[in-house]
PDB file of C-alpha atoms in Angstrom:
ATOM      1  CA  MET A   1      18.226  12.697  -1.325  1.00 54.00           C
ATOM      2  CA  LYS A   2      15.712  10.273  -2.890  1.00 52.00           C
ATOM      3  CA  ILE A   3      14.309   9.421   0.536  1.00 57.00           C
ATOM      4  CA  LYS A   4      13.868  13.102   1.362  1.00 52.00           C
ATOM      5  CA  LEU A   5      12.089  13.722  -1.958  1.00 48.00           C
ATOM      6  CA  ALA A   6       9.865  10.677  -1.423  1.00 49.00           C
ATOM      7  CA  PHE A   7       8.999  11.921   2.058  1.00 49.00           C
ATOM      8  CA  ILE A   8       8.080  15.377   0.730  1.00 53.00           C
ATOM      9  CA  VAL A   9       5.876  13.842  -1.971  1.00 51.00           C
ATOM     10  CA  LEU A  10       4.216  11.625   0.652  1.00 50.00           C
ATOM     11  CA  LEU A  11       3.503  14.632   2.878  1.00 50.00           C
ATOM     12  CA  GLN A  12       2.014  16.520  -0.064  1.00 55.00           C
ATOM     13  CA  PHE A  13      -0.170  13.539  -0.921  1.00 53.00           C
ATOM     14  CA  ILE A  14      -1.428  13.257   2.671  1.00 54.00           C
ATOM     15  CA  SER A  15      -2.072  16.989   2.693  1.00 54.00           C
ATOM     16  CA  LEU A  16      -4.180  16.706  -0.473  1.00 56.00           C
ATOM     17  CA  TRP A  17      -6.399  14.008   1.032  1.00 50.00           C
ATOM     18  CA  VAL A  18      -6.770  15.884   4.305  1.00 49.00           C
ATOM     19  CA  GLN A  19      -7.806  18.926   2.290  1.00 51.00           C
ATOM     20  CA  ALA A  20     -10.259  16.769   0.335  1.00 51.00           C
ATOM     21  CA  ASP A  21     -11.998  15.908   3.565  1.00 54.00           C
ATOM     22  CA  VAL A  22     -12.617  19.611   4.261  1.00 68.00           C
ATOM     23  CA  LEU A  23     -13.481  20.623   0.701  1.00 74.00           C
ATOM     24  CA  THR A  24     -17.090  21.251  -0.155  1.00 79.00           C
ATOM     25  CA  PRO A  25     -18.656  21.063  -3.604  1.00 78.00           C
ATOM     26  CA  SER A  26     -19.098  24.339  -5.423  1.00 82.00           C
ATOM     27  CA  VAL A  27     -21.945  25.460  -7.659  1.00 82.00           C
ATOM     28  CA  HIS A  28     -19.759  28.107  -9.285  1.00 86.00           C
ATOM     29  CA  PRO A  29     -18.438  27.455 -12.795  1.00 90.00           C
ATOM     30  CA  ILE A  30     -14.754  26.685 -13.198  1.00 90.00           C
ATOM     31  CA  ASP A  31     -12.629  29.694 -14.163  1.00 90.00           C
ATOM     32  CA  PHE A  32     -10.747  28.633 -17.307  1.00 89.00           C
ATOM     33  CA  SER A  33      -8.968  31.978 -17.681  1.00 89.00           C
ATOM     34  CA  ARG A  34      -6.065  30.523 -15.674  1.00 86.00           C
ATOM     35  CA  PRO A  35      -4.705  27.032 -14.964  1.00 86.00           C
ATOM     36  CA  VAL A  36      -7.359  24.897 -13.290  1.00 86.00           C
ATOM     37  CA  SER A  37      -6.381  23.457  -9.912  1.00 85.00           C
ATOM     38  CA  VAL A  38      -7.083  19.967  -8.608  1.00 85.00           C
ATOM     39  CA  LYS A  39      -9.117  21.568  -5.816  1.00 86.00           C
ATOM     40  CA  GLU A  40     -11.374  23.340  -8.330  1.00 88.00           C
ATOM     41  CA  ILE A  41     -11.912  20.107 -10.244  1.00 88.00           C
ATOM     42  CA  MET A  42     -12.723  18.189  -7.067  1.00 88.00           C
ATOM     43  CA  GLN A  43     -15.265  20.858  -6.075  1.00 89.00           C
ATOM     44  CA  ALA A  44     -16.911  20.896  -9.521  1.00 91.00           C
ATOM     45  CA  GLY A  45     -19.146  17.937  -8.623  1.00 86.00           C
ATOM     46  CA  GLN A  46     -21.742  20.407  -7.388  1.00 82.00           C
ATOM     47  CA  PHE A  47     -24.687  18.714  -5.695  1.00 76.00           C
ATOM     48  CA  GLY A  48     -23.425  15.248  -6.613  1.00 77.00           C
ATOM     49  CA  GLY A  49     -20.541  15.744  -4.193  1.00 83.00           C
ATOM     50  CA  LEU A  50     -16.806  16.035  -4.594  1.00 86.00           C
ATOM     51  CA  LEU A  51     -15.030  14.516  -7.578  1.00 89.00           C
ATOM     52  CA  TYR A  52     -12.048  12.277  -6.864  1.00 86.00           C
ATOM     53  CA  PRO A  53      -8.928  11.486  -8.878  1.00 86.00           C
ATOM     54  CA  THR A  54      -7.782   7.869  -8.873  1.00 84.00           C
ATOM     55  CA  GLU A  55      -4.122   8.591  -9.559  1.00 77.00           C
ATOM     56  CA  ASP A  56      -1.422  10.839  -8.174  1.00 67.00           C
ATOM     57  CA  VAL A  57      -2.339  14.481  -8.780  1.00 65.00           C
ATOM     58  CA  LEU A  58       0.526  16.326  -7.145  1.00 56.00           C
ATOM     59  CA  PRO A  59       2.263  18.675  -9.551  1.00 52.00           C
ATOM     60  CA  PRO A  60       4.973  17.985 -10.393  1.00 51.00           C
ATOM     61  CA  SER A  61       4.627  14.335  -9.504  1.00 48.00           C
ATOM     62  CA  PRO A  62       6.810  11.523 -10.774  1.00 51.00           C
ATOM     63  CA  ILE A  63       3.718   9.984 -12.351  1.00 50.00           C
ATOM     64  CA  SER A  64       2.573  13.127 -14.167  1.00 46.00           C
ATOM     65  CA  ALA A  65       6.139  13.811 -15.300  1.00 49.00           C
ATOM     66  CA  LYS A  66       6.403  10.222 -16.491  1.00 47.00           C
ATOM     67  CA  ARG A  67       3.173  10.605 -18.468  1.00 45.00           C
ATOM     68  CA  GLY A  68       4.730  13.575 -20.212  1.00 40.00           C
ATOM     69  CA  GLN A  69       1.477  15.492 -19.930  1.00 45.00           C
ATOM     70  CA  SER A  70       0.752  18.654 -18.048  1.00 55.00           C
ATOM     71  CA  LEU A  71      -1.753  18.070 -15.269  1.00 68.00           C
ATOM     72  CA  GLY A  72      -3.089  21.553 -15.998  1.00 77.00           C
ATOM     73  CA  TYR A  73      -4.188  20.500 -19.481  1.00 82.00           C
ATOM     74  CA  GLU A  74      -5.723  17.326 -18.090  1.00 86.00           C
ATOM     75  CA  ASN A  75      -7.600  19.351 -15.488  1.00 90.00           C
ATOM     76  CA  GLU A  76      -8.849  21.762 -18.140  1.00 93.00           C
ATOM     77  CA  SER A  77      -9.951  18.956 -20.465  1.00 95.00           C
ATOM     78  CA  PHE A  78     -11.847  17.160 -17.719  1.00 95.00           C
ATOM     79  CA  GLY A  79     -13.101  20.488 -16.354  1.00 95.00           C
ATOM     80  CA  GLN A  80     -14.672  21.396 -19.702  1.00 96.00           C
ATOM     81  CA  ALA A  81     -16.492  18.056 -19.726  1.00 97.00           C
ATOM     82  CA  ILE A  82     -17.750  18.338 -16.152  1.00 96.00           C
ATOM     83  CA  GLU A  83     -18.908  21.907 -16.770  1.00 96.00           C
ATOM     84  CA  ALA A  84     -20.976  20.695 -19.757  1.00 97.00           C
ATOM     85  CA  TRP A  85     -22.414  18.024 -17.443  1.00 96.00           C
ATOM     86  CA  ASN A  86     -23.220  20.634 -14.800  1.00 94.00           C
ATOM     87  CA  ARG A  87     -25.070  22.674 -17.448  1.00 95.00           C
ATOM     88  CA  HIS A  88     -27.138  19.502 -18.162  1.00 94.00           C
ATOM     89  CA  GLN A  89     -25.662  19.261 -21.668  1.00 96.00           C
ATOM     90  CA  TYR A  90     -25.241  15.518 -21.251  1.00 96.00           C
ATOM     91  CA  LYS A  91     -24.618  14.517 -24.871  1.00 97.00           C
ATOM     92  CA  GLN A  92     -21.943  17.203 -25.245  1.00 98.00           C
ATOM     93  CA  ALA A  93     -20.444  16.177 -21.902  1.00 98.00           C
ATOM     94  CA  TYR A  94     -20.405  12.513 -22.967  1.00 98.00           C
ATOM     95  CA  GLN A  95     -18.378  13.448 -26.048  1.00 98.00           C
ATOM     96  CA  LEU A  96     -16.042  15.703 -24.058  1.00 98.00           C
ATOM     97  CA  PHE A  97     -15.457  12.866 -21.565  1.00 98.00           C
ATOM     98  CA  SER A  98     -14.675  10.582 -24.528  1.00 98.00           C
ATOM     99  CA  ASP A  99     -12.244  13.162 -25.916  1.00 98.00           C
ATOM    100  CA  HIS A 100     -10.597  13.477 -22.491  1.00 97.00           C
ATOM    101  CA  ILE A 101     -10.206   9.704 -22.153  1.00 97.00           C
ATOM    102  CA  GLN A 102      -8.704   9.439 -25.628  1.00 97.00           C
ATOM    103  CA  GLN A 103      -6.355  12.406 -25.242  1.00 95.00           C
ATOM    104  CA  TYR A 104      -5.258  11.627 -21.659  1.00 92.00           C
ATOM    105  CA  PRO A 105      -5.484   7.834 -21.193  1.00 92.00           C
ATOM    106  CA  ASN A 106      -3.505   8.025 -17.934  1.00 88.00           C
ATOM    107  CA  SER A 107      -5.450  10.934 -16.483  1.00 90.00           C
ATOM    108  CA  PRO A 108      -6.394  10.820 -12.804  1.00 90.00           C
ATOM    109  CA  TRP A 109      -9.908  11.791 -13.958  1.00 93.00           C
ATOM    110  CA  ILE A 110     -10.580   8.733 -16.162  1.00 94.00           C
ATOM    111  CA  ALA A 111     -12.806   6.986 -13.610  1.00 92.00           C
ATOM    112  CA  GLU A 112     -14.867  10.153 -13.070  1.00 94.00           C
ATOM    113  CA  SER A 113     -15.170  10.559 -16.841  1.00 96.00           C
ATOM    114  CA  LYS A 114     -16.350   6.992 -17.297  1.00 95.00           C
ATOM    115  CA  LEU A 115     -18.691   7.194 -14.308  1.00 93.00           C
ATOM    116  CA  HIS A 116     -20.420  10.190 -15.858  1.00 95.00           C
ATOM    117  CA  GLN A 117     -20.603   8.417 -19.225  1.00 97.00           C
ATOM    118  CA  GLY A 118     -22.222   5.467 -17.464  1.00 95.00           C
ATOM    119  CA  CYS A 119     -24.739   7.813 -15.862  1.00 94.00           C
ATOM    120  CA  GLU A 120     -25.564   9.363 -19.235  1.00 96.00           C
ATOM    121  CA  ALA A 121     -26.039   5.889 -20.717  1.00 96.00           C
ATOM    122  CA  ARG A 122     -28.353   4.933 -17.834  1.00 94.00           C
ATOM    123  CA  TYR A 123     -30.366   8.158 -18.170  1.00 94.00           C
ATOM    124  CA  GLU A 124     -30.770   7.470 -21.886  1.00 95.00           C
ATOM    125  CA  GLY A 125     -31.909   3.901 -21.276  1.00 96.00           C
ATOM    126  CA  ARG A 126     -28.717   2.174 -22.467  1.00 96.00           C
ATOM    127  CA  MET A 127     -28.645  -0.069 -19.397  1.00 95.00           C
ATOM    128  CA  ASN A 128     -26.200  -2.665 -20.748  1.00 96.00           C
ATOM    129  CA  GLU A 129     -23.690   0.057 -21.613  1.00 96.00           C
ATOM    130  CA  ALA A 130     -24.126   1.669 -18.207  1.00 94.00           C
ATOM    131  CA  GLU A 131     -23.674  -1.614 -16.339  1.00 93.00           C
ATOM    132  CA  GLN A 132     -20.587  -2.501 -18.397  1.00 95.00           C
ATOM    133  CA  THR A 133     -19.109   0.941 -17.760  1.00 94.00           C
ATOM    134  CA  TYR A 134     -19.641   0.665 -14.006  1.00 92.00           C
ATOM    135  CA  SER A 135     -18.213  -2.869 -13.958  1.00 92.00           C
ATOM    136  CA  ASP A 136     -15.138  -1.689 -15.878  1.00 93.00           C
ATOM    137  CA  ILE A 137     -14.572   1.128 -13.374  1.00 91.00           C
ATOM    138  CA  ILE A 138     -14.638  -1.341 -10.501  1.00 90.00           C
ATOM    139  CA  ALA A 139     -12.326  -3.789 -12.281  1.00 91.00           C
ATOM    140  CA  VAL A 140      -9.731  -1.119 -13.038  1.00 89.00           C
ATOM    141  CA  ASN A 141      -9.813   0.508  -9.603  1.00 87.00           C
ATOM    142  CA  GLN A 142     -10.290  -2.364  -7.163  1.00 87.00           C
ATOM    143  CA  SER A 143      -6.559  -3.039  -6.842  1.00 86.00           C
ATOM    144  CA  LYS A 144      -5.472   0.599  -6.688  1.00 82.00           C
ATOM    145  CA  PRO A 145      -4.393   1.819  -3.263  1.00 79.00           C
ATOM    146  CA  GLY A 146      -5.588   5.432  -3.379  1.00 75.00           C
ATOM    147  CA  ASN A 147      -8.643   6.840  -1.625  1.00 76.00           C
ATOM    148  CA  GLY A 148     -10.179   7.984  -4.900  1.00 78.00           C
ATOM    149  CA  ALA A 149      -9.983   4.484  -6.381  1.00 76.00           C
ATOM    150  CA  LYS A 150     -11.474   3.002  -3.219  1.00 77.00           C
ATOM    151  CA  ARG A 151     -14.401   5.408  -3.408  1.00 79.00           C
ATOM    152  CA  PHE A 152     -15.192   4.204  -6.924  1.00 74.00           C
ATOM    153  CA  THR A 153     -15.210   0.549  -5.962  1.00 74.00           C
ATOM    154  CA  LYS A 154     -17.432   1.188  -2.916  1.00 73.00           C
ATOM    155  CA  GLN A 155     -19.794   3.811  -4.346  1.00 62.00           C
ATOM    156  CA  SER A 156     -20.330   2.568  -7.899  1.00 57.00           C
ATOM    157  CA  PRO A 157     -23.958   1.767  -8.771  1.00 59.00           C
ATOM    158  CA  VAL A 158     -22.843  -1.779  -9.666  1.00 54.00           C
ATOM    159  CA  ALA A 159     -21.089  -2.226  -6.311  1.00 52.00           C
ATOM    160  CA  HIS A 160     -24.450  -1.771  -4.630  1.00 48.00           C
ATOM    161  CA  GLY A 161     -26.251  -4.228  -6.893  1.00 49.00           C
TER     162      GLY A 161
END
C-alpha cells in the first residue's frame, strides 16, 4: 500500500512539473475569494516569468501534512505579497514577504519570497543585503533535488556573478 501511495504521489509530482512547462505567466490579479491554487501562484510572476516552489506542493502531501500547515494559507500569504509586488508596492511587498517567511518557515515559496526581498534591497541601493540574500538562497537550495530549487541556484543574480 505504501508503494502504491508513493507511486501516486510521484505521478502527481511529475504531472505538476510537466504542467509548469506549459504554464504561462498571467497579468491578472489573483482571485482571493477562494483557495489559491499552486498554478495561480506560479503564474503570478507576470512579466518576470513563472514563480517556482522549492518544496513539495502537492496537496495533501506528506511534507505539507507534516508541517501541519494548510498549503492554501501558505499560497494566500505568499500570493498577497506577490500581488503587492506586482502593483509596484515594493516596501509593502517586502514586509508581506517577511511576514510570510516568519509565519510559514517551511513554505515552498520561501526562496521566491527572499529573491523578491533581495531585488527590493538592490533597487533601494542596499547592495550588501541583496548580495547576502542571493547567496543565502543559493546555499539553501543547491543541495535540493527539485526543479524549483535548481532554477534558483542557476538563475540567481549571484550565480551569474
